[in-house]
PDB file of C-alpha atoms in Angstrom:
ATOM      1  CA  MET A   1      -1.121  -7.957   4.144  1.00  0.00           C
ATOM      2  CA  TYR A   2      -4.624  -6.763   4.990  1.00  0.00           C
ATOM      3  CA  LEU A   3      -6.126  -9.882   3.523  1.00  0.00           C
ATOM      4  CA  GLU A   4      -3.839 -12.124   5.580  1.00  0.00           C
ATOM      5  CA  SER A   5      -4.583 -10.092   8.763  1.00  0.00           C
ATOM      6  CA  PHE A   6      -8.353 -10.492   8.082  1.00  0.00           C
ATOM      7  CA  HIS A   7      -7.987 -14.239   7.484  1.00  0.00           C
ATOM      8  CA  LYS A   8      -6.110 -14.659  10.701  1.00  0.00           C
ATOM      9  CA  VAL A   9      -8.676 -12.820  12.796  1.00  0.00           C
ATOM     10  CA  LEU A  10     -11.538 -14.605  11.084  1.00  0.00           C
ATOM     11  CA  LYS A  11     -10.051 -18.044  11.441  1.00  0.00           C
ATOM     12  CA  HIS A  12      -8.445 -17.899  14.870  1.00  0.00           C
ATOM     13  CA  ILE A  13     -10.856 -15.585  16.726  1.00  0.00           C
ATOM     14  CA  TYR A  14     -14.286 -15.900  15.207  1.00  0.00           C
ATOM     15  CA  LEU A  15     -13.995 -19.540  14.100  1.00  0.00           C
ATOM     16  CA  GLU A  16     -11.878 -20.529  17.073  1.00  0.00           C
ATOM     17  CA  GLY A  17      -9.137 -22.062  15.009  1.00  0.00           C
ATOM     18  CA  LYS A  18     -11.368 -24.989  13.813  1.00  0.00           C
ATOM     19  CA  ARG A  19     -12.033 -26.362  10.288  1.00  0.00           C
ATOM     20  CA  VAL A  20     -15.645 -25.336   9.495  1.00  0.00           C
ATOM     21  CA  LYS A  21     -17.702 -27.575   7.480  1.00  0.00           C
ATOM     22  CA  ARG A  22     -21.102 -25.874   7.535  1.00  0.00           C
ATOM     23  CA  LEU A  23     -21.469 -22.710   5.540  1.00  0.00           C
ATOM     24  CA  ASP A  24     -24.001 -20.976   7.932  1.00  0.00           C
ATOM     25  CA  LYS A  25     -21.359 -20.924  10.682  1.00  0.00           C
ATOM     26  CA  THR A  26     -18.929 -19.083   8.453  1.00  0.00           C
ATOM     27  CA  ILE A  27     -21.633 -16.598   7.388  1.00  0.00           C
ATOM     28  CA  ASN A  28     -22.459 -16.042  11.072  1.00  0.00           C
ATOM     29  CA  ALA A  29     -18.724 -15.374  11.718  1.00  0.00           C
ATOM     30  CA  LEU A  30     -18.611 -12.979   8.929  1.00  0.00           C
ATOM     31  CA  ILE A  31     -21.694 -11.031  10.153  1.00  0.00           C
ATOM     32  CA  LYS A  32     -20.139 -10.816  13.620  1.00  0.00           C
ATOM     33  CA  TYR A  33     -16.754  -9.576  12.197  1.00  0.00           C
ATOM     34  CA  SER A  34     -18.625  -6.886  10.139  1.00  0.00           C
ATOM     35  CA  ARG A  35     -20.656  -5.878  13.181  1.00  0.00           C
ATOM     36  CA  ASP A  36     -17.491  -5.450  15.292  1.00  0.00           C
ATOM     37  CA  SER A  37     -15.756  -3.495  12.515  1.00  0.00           C
ATOM     38  CA  LEU A  38     -18.782  -1.220  12.279  1.00  0.00           C
ATOM     39  CA  TYR A  39     -18.592  -0.370  15.984  1.00  0.00           C
ATOM     40  CA  LYS A  40     -14.871   0.042  15.930  1.00  0.00           C
ATOM     41  CA  ARG A  41     -15.242   2.583  13.189  1.00  0.00           C
ATOM     42  CA  LEU A  42     -17.943   4.417  15.202  1.00  0.00           C
ATOM     43  CA  ILE A  43     -15.678   4.527  18.260  1.00  0.00           C
ATOM     44  CA  LYS A  44     -12.827   6.012  16.140  1.00  0.00           C
ATOM     45  CA  LEU A  45     -15.166   8.716  14.811  1.00  0.00           C
ATOM     46  CA  SER A  46     -16.571   9.534  18.237  1.00  0.00           C
ATOM     47  CA  LYS A  47     -13.121   9.962  19.713  1.00  0.00           C
ATOM     48  CA  ASN A  48     -11.905  11.977  16.673  1.00  0.00           C
ATOM     49  CA  ILE A  49      -8.589  10.146  16.577  1.00  0.00           C
ATOM     50  CA  PRO A  50      -6.734  10.853  13.233  1.00  0.00           C
ATOM     51  CA  THR A  51      -5.361   7.864  11.348  1.00  0.00           C
ATOM     52  CA  GLU A  52      -1.741   7.493  10.252  1.00  0.00           C
ATOM     53  CA  LYS A  53      -2.458   8.753   6.703  1.00  0.00           C
ATOM     54  CA  VAL A  54      -4.225  11.863   8.083  1.00  0.00           C
ATOM     55  CA  GLN A  55      -1.301  12.506  10.487  1.00  0.00           C
ATOM     56  CA  ARG A  56       1.174  12.366   7.448  1.00  0.00           C
ATOM     57  CA  VAL A  57      -1.002  14.713   5.395  1.00  0.00           C
ATOM     58  CA  ARG A  58      -0.911  17.210   8.376  1.00  0.00           C
ATOM     59  CA  GLN A  59       2.794  16.822   8.742  1.00  0.00           C
ATOM     60  CA  SER A  60       3.146  17.517   5.044  1.00  0.00           C
ATOM     61  CA  HIS A  61       1.031  20.608   5.339  1.00  0.00           C
ATOM     62  CA  ASN A  62       3.212  21.967   8.180  1.00  0.00           C
ATOM     63  CA  SER A  63       6.377  21.204   6.184  1.00  0.00           C
ATOM     64  CA  SER A  64       5.010  23.061   3.063  1.00  0.00           C
ATOM     65  CA  LYS A  65       5.212  26.322   4.981  1.00  0.00           C
ATOM     66  CA  LEU A  66       9.005  26.385   4.390  1.00  0.00           C
ATOM     67  CA  ILE A  67       8.283  26.642   0.547  1.00  0.00           C
ATOM     68  CA  LYS A  68       8.046  30.216  -0.282  1.00  0.00           C
ATOM     69  CA  LEU A  69       6.046  31.688  -3.233  1.00  0.00           C
ATOM     70  CA  GLU A  70       9.221  32.776  -5.101  1.00  0.00           C
ATOM     71  CA  GLN A  71      10.317  29.042  -5.284  1.00  0.00           C
ATOM     72  CA  ILE A  72       7.216  27.988  -7.152  1.00  0.00           C
ATOM     73  CA  GLN A  73       7.398  28.293 -10.953  1.00  0.00           C
ATOM     74  CA  ILE A  74       4.052  28.207 -12.952  1.00  0.00           C
ATOM     75  CA  VAL A  75       4.461  26.551 -16.325  1.00  0.00           C
ATOM     76  CA  GLU A  76       0.736  26.767 -17.403  1.00  0.00           C
ATOM     77  CA  ASN A  77      -2.087  28.755 -16.032  1.00  0.00           C
ATOM     78  CA  LYS A  78      -2.592  27.174 -12.555  1.00  0.00           C
ATOM     79  CA  LYS A  79      -2.264  23.717 -14.141  1.00  0.00           C
ATOM     80  CA  VAL A  80       1.438  22.798 -13.943  1.00  0.00           C
ATOM     81  CA  TYR A  81       4.004  23.922 -11.391  1.00  0.00           C
ATOM     82  CA  ILE A  82       7.696  23.306 -10.769  1.00  0.00           C
ATOM     83  CA  ILE A  83       9.323  23.404  -7.356  1.00  0.00           C
ATOM     84  CA  ARG A  84      12.956  22.895  -6.687  1.00  0.00           C
ATOM     85  CA  SER A  85      13.849  20.340  -3.877  1.00  0.00           C
ATOM     86  CA  LEU A  86      14.779  21.879  -0.554  1.00  0.00           C
ATOM     87  CA  SER A  87      17.428  19.188   0.103  1.00  0.00           C
ATOM     88  CA  ASN A  88      18.782  19.000  -3.397  1.00  0.00           C
ATOM     89  CA  PRO A  89      18.351  22.246  -5.363  1.00  0.00           C
ATOM     90  CA  SER A  90      19.429  20.577  -8.615  1.00  0.00           C
ATOM     91  CA  GLN A  91      16.461  18.344  -8.576  1.00  0.00           C
ATOM     92  CA  GLN A  92      12.988  19.657  -9.756  1.00  0.00           C
ATOM     93  CA  HIS A  93       9.506  18.297  -8.858  1.00  0.00           C
ATOM     94  CA  TYR A  94       6.581  18.725 -11.253  1.00  0.00           C
ATOM     95  CA  ILE A  95       3.126  19.183  -9.834  1.00  0.00           C
ATOM     96  CA  ILE A  96       0.052  18.752 -12.228  1.00  0.00           C
ATOM     97  CA  LYS A  97      -3.517  19.672 -11.308  1.00  0.00           C
ATOM     98  CA  THR A  98      -5.552  16.630 -12.514  1.00  0.00           C
ATOM     99  CA  ASP A  99      -8.995  16.795 -11.055  1.00  0.00           C
ATOM    100  CA  GLU A 100     -11.401  18.610  -8.826  1.00  0.00           C
ATOM    101  CA  THR A 101     -11.619  17.963  -5.138  1.00  0.00           C
ATOM    102  CA  CYS A 102     -13.851  15.122  -4.184  1.00  0.00           C
ATOM    103  CA  THR A 103     -16.894  15.414  -1.898  1.00  0.00           C
ATOM    104  CA  GLN A 104     -16.812  11.840  -0.655  1.00  0.00           C
ATOM    105  CA  SER A 105     -15.953  11.363   3.016  1.00  0.00           C
ATOM    106  CA  SER A 106     -13.851   8.314   2.410  1.00  0.00           C
ATOM    107  CA  CYS A 107     -11.309  10.151   0.180  1.00  0.00           C
ATOM    108  CA  LEU A 108      -8.033  11.355   1.813  1.00  0.00           C
ATOM    109  CA  LYS A 109      -8.173  15.070   2.110  1.00  0.00           C
ATOM    110  CA  CYS A 110      -6.309  18.222   3.516  1.00  0.00           C
ATOM    111  CA  LYS A 111      -9.106  20.356   5.074  1.00  0.00           C
ATOM    112  CA  LYS A 112      -7.000  23.518   5.317  1.00  0.00           C
ATOM    113  CA  CYS A 113      -5.985  23.379   1.597  1.00  0.00           C
ATOM    114  CA  ASP A 114      -9.329  22.191   0.393  1.00  0.00           C
ATOM    115  CA  ILE A 115      -7.826  19.428  -1.821  1.00  0.00           C
ATOM    116  CA  CYS A 116      -7.935  15.651  -1.877  1.00  0.00           C
ATOM    117  CA  ILE A 117      -5.526  12.937  -3.065  1.00  0.00           C
ATOM    118  CA  HIS A 118      -6.928  13.170  -6.627  1.00  0.00           C
ATOM    119  CA  THR A 119      -6.670  16.929  -7.027  1.00  0.00           C
ATOM    120  CA  PHE A 120      -2.860  17.073  -7.870  1.00  0.00           C
ATOM    121  CA  GLN A 121      -0.142  14.712  -8.935  1.00  0.00           C
ATOM    122  CA  CYS A 122       3.572  15.254  -7.936  1.00  0.00           C
ATOM    123  CA  SER A 123       6.723  13.530  -9.292  1.00  0.00           C
ATOM    124  CA  CYS A 124       8.195  13.192  -5.783  1.00  0.00           C
ATOM    125  CA  ILE A 125       8.531   9.883  -3.917  1.00  0.00           C
ATOM    126  CA  ASP A 126       6.240  10.974  -1.103  1.00  0.00           C
ATOM    127  CA  ASN A 127       3.273  11.229  -3.620  1.00  0.00           C
ATOM    128  CA  VAL A 128       4.172   8.465  -6.233  1.00  0.00           C
ATOM    129  CA  ILE A 129       5.311   5.804  -3.985  1.00  0.00           C
ATOM    130  CA  LYS A 130       3.773   6.571  -0.516  1.00  0.00           C
ATOM    131  CA  ALA A 131       0.488   7.954  -1.954  1.00  0.00           C
ATOM    132  CA  ASN A 132       0.529  10.962   0.338  1.00  0.00           C
ATOM    133  CA  ILE A 133      -0.356  14.575  -0.355  1.00  0.00           C
ATOM    134  CA  CYS A 134       3.256  15.816  -0.272  1.00  0.00           C
ATOM    135  CA  LYS A 135       4.508  19.336   0.821  1.00  0.00           C
ATOM    136  CA  HIS A 136       4.898  20.479  -2.798  1.00  0.00           C
ATOM    137  CA  ILE A 137       1.108  19.821  -3.447  1.00  0.00           C
ATOM    138  CA  HIS A 138       0.189  21.720  -0.221  1.00  0.00           C
ATOM    139  CA  ALA A 139       2.433  24.664  -1.182  1.00  0.00           C
ATOM    140  CA  CYS A 140       0.792  24.997  -4.661  1.00  0.00           C
ATOM    141  CA  ALA A 141      -2.683  24.573  -3.243  1.00  0.00           C
ATOM    142  CA  ARG A 142      -2.116  27.049  -0.412  1.00  0.00           C
ATOM    143  CA  GLU A 143      -0.553  29.778  -2.593  1.00  0.00           C
ATOM    144  CA  PHE A 144      -2.763  29.543  -5.712  1.00  0.00           C
ATOM    145  CA  ILE A 145      -5.913  27.841  -4.941  1.00  0.00           C
ATOM    146  CA  SER A 146      -6.899  28.354  -1.303  1.00  0.00           C
ATOM    147  CA  LEU A 147      -8.358  31.784  -0.529  1.00  0.00           C
ATOM    148  CA  ASP A 148      -7.334  31.641   3.124  1.00  0.00           C
ATOM    149  CA  GLY A 149      -5.037  29.024   4.679  1.00  0.00           C
ATOM    150  CA  ASN A 150      -7.011  28.937   7.969  1.00  0.00           C
ATOM    151  CA  THR A 151     -10.471  28.315   6.370  1.00  0.00           C
ATOM    152  CA  GLU A 152     -11.949  24.871   6.068  1.00  0.00           C
ATOM    153  CA  ASN A 153     -14.491  23.635   3.577  1.00  0.00           C
ATOM    154  CA  THR A 154     -17.857  23.130   5.140  1.00  0.00           C
ATOM    155  CA  VAL A 155     -18.283  19.964   3.194  1.00  0.00           C
ATOM    156  CA  PHE A 156     -15.161  18.529   4.920  1.00  0.00           C
ATOM    157  CA  GLN A 157     -16.227  19.693   8.382  1.00  0.00           C
ATOM    158  CA  ASP A 158     -19.427  17.649   8.109  1.00  0.00           C
ATOM    159  CA  SER A 159     -17.721  14.606   6.383  1.00  0.00           C
ATOM    160  CA  ASP A 160     -17.111  12.792   9.624  1.00  0.00           C
ATOM    161  CA  MET A 161     -20.624  13.494  10.935  1.00  0.00           C
ATOM    162  CA  THR A 162     -22.125  12.306   7.691  1.00  0.00           C
ATOM    163  CA  GLU A 163     -20.162   9.004   7.840  1.00  0.00           C
ATOM    164  CA  GLN A 164     -21.176   8.562  11.433  1.00  0.00           C
ATOM    165  CA  LYS A 165     -24.805   9.114  10.548  1.00  0.00           C
ATOM    166  CA  LYS A 166     -24.619   6.495   7.769  1.00  0.00           C
ATOM    167  CA  LEU A 167     -22.989   3.936  10.149  1.00  0.00           C
ATOM    168  CA  MET A 168     -25.744   4.638  12.752  1.00  0.00           C
ATOM    169  CA  ASP A 169     -28.401   4.121  10.098  1.00  0.00           C
ATOM    170  CA  MET A 170     -26.759   0.757   9.160  1.00  0.00           C
ATOM    171  CA  VAL A 171     -26.700  -0.337  12.721  1.00  0.00           C
ATOM    172  CA  ALA A 172     -30.441   0.646  13.134  1.00  0.00           C
ATOM    173  CA  THR A 173     -31.581  -1.271  10.064  1.00  0.00           C
ATOM    174  CA  SER A 174     -29.410  -4.354  10.658  1.00  0.00           C
ATOM    175  CA  SER A 175     -31.188  -4.653  14.098  1.00  0.00           C
ATOM    176  CA  HIS A 176     -34.718  -4.780  12.585  1.00  0.00           C
ATOM    177  CA  HIS A 177     -34.755  -7.456   9.962  1.00  0.00           C
ATOM    178  CA  LYS A 178     -37.801  -7.673   7.775  1.00  0.00           C
ATOM    179  CA  ALA A 179     -39.953 -10.774   7.683  1.00  0.00           C
ATOM    180  CA  HIS A 180     -38.889 -13.226   5.114  1.00  0.00           C
ATOM    181  CA  LYS A 181     -41.257 -13.624   2.243  1.00  0.00           C
ATOM    182  CA  ASN A 182     -40.663 -17.462   2.269  1.00  0.00           C
ATOM    183  CA  GLN A 183     -41.560 -17.641   6.110  1.00  0.00           C
ATOM    184  CA  THR A 184     -44.512 -19.780   5.477  1.00  0.00           C
ATOM    185  CA  ILE A 185     -42.575 -22.247   3.262  1.00  0.00           C
ATOM    186  CA  ILE A 186     -39.916 -22.444   6.058  1.00  0.00           C
ATOM    187  CA  SER A 187     -42.514 -23.062   8.832  1.00  0.00           C
ATOM    188  CA  GLN A 188     -44.223 -25.837   6.810  1.00  0.00           C
ATOM    189  CA  THR A 189     -40.869 -27.508   6.056  1.00  0.00           C
ATOM    190  CA  GLN A 190     -40.082 -27.591   9.804  1.00  0.00           C
ATOM    191  CA  MET A 191     -43.569 -29.197  10.437  1.00  0.00           C
ATOM    192  CA  ILE A 192     -42.695 -31.827   7.752  1.00  0.00           C
ATOM    193  CA  LEU A 193     -39.424 -32.582   9.494  1.00  0.00           C
ATOM    194  CA  GLY A 194     -41.118 -32.910  12.882  1.00  0.00           C
ATOM    195  CA  LEU A 195     -43.892 -35.246  11.543  1.00  0.00           C
ATOM    196  CA  SER A 196     -41.381 -37.334   9.666  1.00  0.00           C
ATOM    197  CA  SER A 197     -39.308 -38.018  12.767  1.00  0.00           C
ATOM    198  CA  THR A 198     -42.283 -38.847  14.982  1.00  0.00           C
ATOM    199  CA  ASN A 199     -44.808 -40.723  12.836  1.00  0.00           C
ATOM    200  CA  GLU A 200     -44.671 -43.944  10.845  1.00  0.00           C
ATOM    201  CA  TYR A 201     -46.245 -44.284   7.405  1.00  0.00           C
ATOM    202  CA  SER A 202     -47.136 -47.225   5.183  1.00  0.00           C
ATOM    203  CA  ASN A 203     -45.305 -48.009   1.905  1.00  0.00           C
ATOM    204  CA  GLU A 204     -48.091 -46.655  -0.150  1.00  0.00           C
ATOM    205  CA  ASN A 205     -48.182 -43.401   1.738  1.00  0.00           C
ATOM    206  CA  LEU A 206     -44.377 -43.084   1.635  1.00  0.00           C
ATOM    207  CA  GLN A 207     -44.426 -43.403  -2.183  1.00  0.00           C
ATOM    208  CA  LYS A 208     -47.134 -40.700  -2.360  1.00  0.00           C
ATOM    209  CA  ILE A 209     -45.160 -38.380  -0.026  1.00  0.00           C
ATOM    210  CA  GLU A 210     -41.905 -38.887  -1.887  1.00  0.00           C
ATOM    211  CA  LYS A 211     -43.609 -38.154  -5.365  1.00  0.00           C
ATOM    212  CA  LYS A 212     -45.098 -34.996  -3.869  1.00  0.00           C
ATOM    213  CA  LEU A 213     -41.855 -33.751  -2.473  1.00  0.00           C
ATOM    214  CA  ALA A 214     -40.043 -34.539  -5.645  1.00  0.00           C
ATOM    215  CA  GLU A 215     -42.587 -32.215  -7.488  1.00  0.00           C
ATOM    216  CA  VAL A 216     -42.096 -29.500  -4.751  1.00  0.00           C
ATOM    217  CA  LEU A 217     -38.271 -29.770  -5.143  1.00  0.00           C
ATOM    218  CA  ALA A 218     -38.461 -29.603  -8.977  1.00  0.00           C
ATOM    219  CA  ILE A 219     -40.609 -26.400  -8.647  1.00  0.00           C
ATOM    220  CA  MET A 220     -38.243 -24.765  -6.132  1.00  0.00           C
ATOM    221  CA  ASN A 221     -35.205 -25.798  -8.069  1.00  0.00           C
ATOM    222  CA  GLU A 222     -36.478 -24.234 -11.351  1.00  0.00           C
ATOM    223  CA  GLY A 223     -35.411 -26.997 -13.633  1.00  0.00           C
ATOM    224  CA  GLY A 224     -32.395 -28.185 -11.674  1.00  0.00           C
ATOM    225  CA  GLN A 225     -30.318 -25.027 -11.620  1.00  0.00           C
ATOM    226  CA  THR A 226     -28.927 -25.753  -8.191  1.00  0.00           C
ATOM    227  CA  HIS A 227     -26.482 -28.564  -8.197  1.00  0.00           C
ATOM    228  CA  LEU A 228     -25.248 -29.752  -4.689  1.00  0.00           C
ATOM    229  CA  LYS A 229     -21.775 -31.266  -4.688  1.00  0.00           C
ATOM    230  CA  THR A 230     -20.678 -33.777  -2.160  1.00  0.00           C
ATOM    231  CA  VAL A 231     -18.333 -32.534   0.475  1.00  0.00           C
ATOM    232  CA  GLU A 232     -15.525 -34.487   1.814  1.00  0.00           C
ATOM    233  CA  GLU A 233     -15.602 -35.810   5.414  1.00  0.00           C
ATOM    234  CA  VAL A 234     -14.072 -32.980   7.593  1.00  0.00           C
ATOM    235  CA  ASN A 235     -13.259 -33.332  11.246  1.00  0.00           C
ATOM    236  CA  VAL A 236     -14.640 -30.197  12.729  1.00  0.00           C
ATOM    237  CA  GLN A 237     -12.916 -30.795  16.090  1.00  0.00           C
ATOM    238  CA  ARG A 238      -9.520 -30.875  14.458  1.00  0.00           C
ATOM    239  CA  LYS A 239      -7.474 -27.722  14.773  1.00  0.00           C
ATOM    240  CA  ILE A 240      -6.195 -26.056  11.711  1.00  0.00           C
ATOM    241  CA  ASP A 241      -2.579 -26.328  10.745  1.00  0.00           C
ATOM    242  CA  PRO A 242      -0.467 -23.518  12.304  1.00  0.00           C
ATOM    243  CA  GLN A 243       0.800 -20.813  10.102  1.00  0.00           C
ATOM    244  CA  LEU A 244       4.280 -21.219   8.674  1.00  0.00           C
ATOM    245  CA  ARG A 245       6.822 -19.131  10.507  1.00  0.00           C
ATOM    246  CA  LEU A 246       9.917 -17.565   8.925  1.00  0.00           C
ATOM    247  CA  TYR A 247      13.257 -18.270  10.596  1.00  0.00           C
ATOM    248  CA  SER A 248      16.486 -16.527   9.956  1.00  0.00           C
ATOM    249  CA  THR A 249      18.868 -18.468   7.619  1.00  0.00           C
ATOM    250  CA  LYS A 250      21.930 -16.405   8.638  1.00  0.00           C
ATOM    251  CA  LYS A 251      24.719 -18.708   9.887  1.00  0.00           C
ATOM    252  CA  LYS A 252      25.639 -18.109  13.450  1.00  0.00           C
ATOM    253  CA  SER A 253      29.348 -17.536  14.137  1.00  0.00           C
ATOM    254  CA  SER A 254      30.928 -20.422  15.812  1.00  0.00           C
ATOM    255  CA  LYS A 255      32.926 -19.354  18.808  1.00  0.00           C
ATOM    256  CA  THR A 256      36.077 -21.412  19.912  1.00  0.00           C
ATOM    257  CA  SER A 257      35.242 -22.670  23.314  1.00  0.00           C
ATOM    258  CA  ILE A 258      38.001 -23.348  25.797  1.00  0.00           C
ATOM    259  CA  ALA A 259      37.891 -26.935  27.114  1.00  0.00           C
ATOM    260  CA  LYS A 260      37.534 -27.576  30.862  1.00  0.00           C
ATOM    261  CA  PRO A 261      40.924 -28.629  32.393  1.00  0.00           C
ATOM    262  CA  SER A 262      41.312 -32.213  33.462  1.00  0.00           C
ATOM    263  CA  VAL A 263      42.226 -33.316  36.950  1.00  0.00           C
ATOM    264  CA  ASN A 264      45.934 -33.740  36.104  1.00  0.00           C
ATOM    265  CA  GLU A 265      46.058 -30.314  34.534  1.00  0.00           C
ATOM    266  CA  VAL A 266      44.445 -28.789  37.723  1.00  0.00           C
ATOM    267  CA  ASN A 267      46.956 -30.609  39.894  1.00  0.00           C
ATOM    268  CA  ALA A 268      49.851 -29.464  37.688  1.00  0.00           C
ATOM    269  CA  ILE A 269      48.732 -25.888  37.819  1.00  0.00           C
ATOM    270  CA  ILE A 270      48.402 -25.950  41.619  1.00  0.00           C
ATOM    271  CA  SER A 271      51.849 -27.536  42.007  1.00  0.00           C
ATOM    272  CA  GLY A 272      53.343 -24.976  39.747  1.00  0.00           C
ATOM    273  CA  LEU A 273      51.835 -22.111  41.611  1.00  0.00           C
ATOM    274  CA  LYS A 274      53.179 -23.435  44.857  1.00  0.00           C
ATOM    275  CA  ASP A 275      56.690 -24.040  43.478  1.00  0.00           C
ATOM    276  CA  ASP A 276      59.141 -21.336  44.238  1.00  0.00           C
ATOM    277  CA  ASN A 277      61.157 -22.017  41.177  1.00  0.00           C
ATOM    278  CA  ASN A 278      58.328 -20.881  38.920  1.00  0.00           C
ATOM    279  CA  GLU A 279      58.525 -24.040  36.910  1.00  0.00           C
ATOM    280  CA  THR A 280      55.185 -25.708  35.829  1.00  0.00           C
ATOM    281  CA  ILE A 281      54.580 -29.039  34.276  1.00  0.00           C
ATOM    282  CA  ASN A 282      52.537 -28.809  31.108  1.00  0.00           C
ATOM    283  CA  VAL A 283      50.184 -31.852  31.000  1.00  0.00           C
ATOM    284  CA  HIS A 284      49.248 -32.285  27.240  1.00  0.00           C
ATOM    285  CA  ASN A 285      46.321 -34.811  26.792  1.00  0.00           C
ATOM    286  CA  VAL A 286      45.477 -34.272  23.096  1.00  0.00           C
ATOM    287  CA  PHE A 287      46.978 -36.521  20.545  1.00  0.00           C
ATOM    288  CA  ASP A 288      48.266 -34.287  17.805  1.00  0.00           C
ATOM    289  CA  HIS A 289      51.255 -36.252  16.550  1.00  0.00           C
ATOM    290  CA  SER A 290      51.485 -38.319  13.454  1.00  0.00           C
ATOM    291  CA  TYR A 291      53.873 -41.136  12.753  1.00  0.00           C
ATOM    292  CA  SER A 292      54.754 -42.050   9.261  1.00  0.00           C
TER     293      SER A 292
END
């Protein structure tokens, strides 16, 4: 899903929905996309807006307060725990301490419990399927690991600032590109292109130039390691094919529609309403008889 979303943004926004033949344009679009993504991340960090996963972790932490210490059974010495389900007491959830808390800023953490997603594993659906730090893990971490439920690890406090500093350094370094070591070769190649388009040479000089250029290309190619393949003719002005849309295959219920009355039927109804004897003439136009 994320890959399809990225492809749609790259193709329809940065490449304007066109079929790109040149590789440099695609690389330029990717650089612009990474630049915009970098600034979006900086904006989110500066606004301190929690993501959906962080909100679910906080919600699980608040729900874990309903689990009391008496409901937690220790199987091994602070390694394996058993908690009965609050909704279904006959069901048990097993919590295993697998690893230490990560110090990386990109890892999903609970700051109050001083744990990350890799610290514990639980057998409930919230942890196994949804990859969330469930309320059972929060309860075990709060009761047996954390010294104080209101304290936060200093490493986690500075994680957002550390990530923001790294992103700012990336922005600063990307704006100051170093001079390319092959700049002299590039400038001389541009001079050759300019001279070849403006001057005319004799056949003897053309043969000498082609021979020297072949030697230069052989040196730069290092024995022919680079093999350029022919590319098919692509119309760059042609728009790409639209993405396939999914339509519902459910059959619509056919409702019986009442046909509009004919002129004879309308006249018969009017005359029947005006008649005092309450007798109406039924005009039947549909042929529904069969003769054998």
